[in-house]
Coordinates of C-alpha atoms in Angstrom, one line a residue:
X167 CA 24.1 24.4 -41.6
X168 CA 22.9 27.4 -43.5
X169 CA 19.2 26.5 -42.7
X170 CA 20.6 26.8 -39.1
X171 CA 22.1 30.2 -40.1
X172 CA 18.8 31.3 -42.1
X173 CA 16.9 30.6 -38.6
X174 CA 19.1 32.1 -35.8
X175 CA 19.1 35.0 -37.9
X176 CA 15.0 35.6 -38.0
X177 CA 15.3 34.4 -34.6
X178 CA 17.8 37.6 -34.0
X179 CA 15.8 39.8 -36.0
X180 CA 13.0 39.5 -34.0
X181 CA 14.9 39.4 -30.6
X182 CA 16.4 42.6 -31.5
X183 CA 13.1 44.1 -32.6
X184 CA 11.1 43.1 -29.5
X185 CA 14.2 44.2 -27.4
X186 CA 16.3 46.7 -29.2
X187 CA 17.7 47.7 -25.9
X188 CA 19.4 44.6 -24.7
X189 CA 23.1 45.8 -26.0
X190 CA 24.2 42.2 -25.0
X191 CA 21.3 40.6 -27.7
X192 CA 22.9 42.9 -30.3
X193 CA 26.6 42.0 -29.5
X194 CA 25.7 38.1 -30.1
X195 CA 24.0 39.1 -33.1
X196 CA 27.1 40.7 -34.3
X197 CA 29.1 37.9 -33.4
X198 CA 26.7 35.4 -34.8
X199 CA 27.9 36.9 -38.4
X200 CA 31.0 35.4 -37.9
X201 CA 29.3 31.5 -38.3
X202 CA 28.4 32.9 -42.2
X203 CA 32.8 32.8 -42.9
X204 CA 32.3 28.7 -41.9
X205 CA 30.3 27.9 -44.9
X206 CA 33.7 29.5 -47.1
X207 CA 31.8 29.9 -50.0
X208 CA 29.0 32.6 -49.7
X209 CA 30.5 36.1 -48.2
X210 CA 33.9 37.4 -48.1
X211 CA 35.0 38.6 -45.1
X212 CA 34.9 42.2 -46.1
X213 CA 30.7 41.0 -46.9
X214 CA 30.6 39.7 -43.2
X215 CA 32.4 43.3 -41.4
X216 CA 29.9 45.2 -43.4
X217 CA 26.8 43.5 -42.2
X218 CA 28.5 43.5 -38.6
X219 CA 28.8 47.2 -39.4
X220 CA 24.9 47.5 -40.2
X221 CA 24.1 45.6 -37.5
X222 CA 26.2 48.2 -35.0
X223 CA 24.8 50.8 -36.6
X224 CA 21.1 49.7 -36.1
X225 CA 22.1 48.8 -32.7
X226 CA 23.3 52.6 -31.7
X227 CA 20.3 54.3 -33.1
X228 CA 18.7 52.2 -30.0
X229 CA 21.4 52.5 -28.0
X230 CA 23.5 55.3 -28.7
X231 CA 25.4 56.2 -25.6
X232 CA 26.5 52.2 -25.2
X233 CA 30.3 52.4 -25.2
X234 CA 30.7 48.9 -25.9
X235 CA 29.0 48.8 -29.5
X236 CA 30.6 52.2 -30.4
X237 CA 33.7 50.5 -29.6
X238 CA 32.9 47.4 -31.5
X239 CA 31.9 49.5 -34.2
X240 CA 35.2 51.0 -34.6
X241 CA 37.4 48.2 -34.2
X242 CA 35.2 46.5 -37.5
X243 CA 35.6 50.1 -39.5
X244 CA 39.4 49.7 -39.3
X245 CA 39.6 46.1 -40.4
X246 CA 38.4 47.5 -44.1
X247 CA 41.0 50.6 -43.7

């Protein structure tokens, strides 16, 4: 399972790179994290909102008027208030 992990994440990485306007790439990307909190033994939840959070935030520089991921973006903020 985490080699699976390891590889969809490149695999995003580089999907994201070559395409870093496709706001629907970057919201499965962020989504994705959540497979990391199935393993139960390598992030805390608070590890896998802030790498959702770095993802958004890469994801806005590209695509900074998208409504969706400023949205996202917010609603991941105030699960660490």
């Amino acid at each position: 399972f985490e080699e699976y992990l390891t590889r969809m994440t490149r695999e995003y990485n580089q999907d994201t790179t070559n395409h870093p306007k496709d706001i629907m790439l970057w919201i499965d990307f962020i989504n994705f994290q959540d497979q990391y909190l199935l393993l139960g033994k390598k992030q805390s939840k608070a590890a896998i909102i802030d790498k959702k959070i770095s993802i958004y935030k890469k994801a806005l520089e590209y695509n900074p008027n998208a409504e969706r991921l400023l949205l996202g973006m917010l609603r991941e903020v105030s699960q660490l208030w």
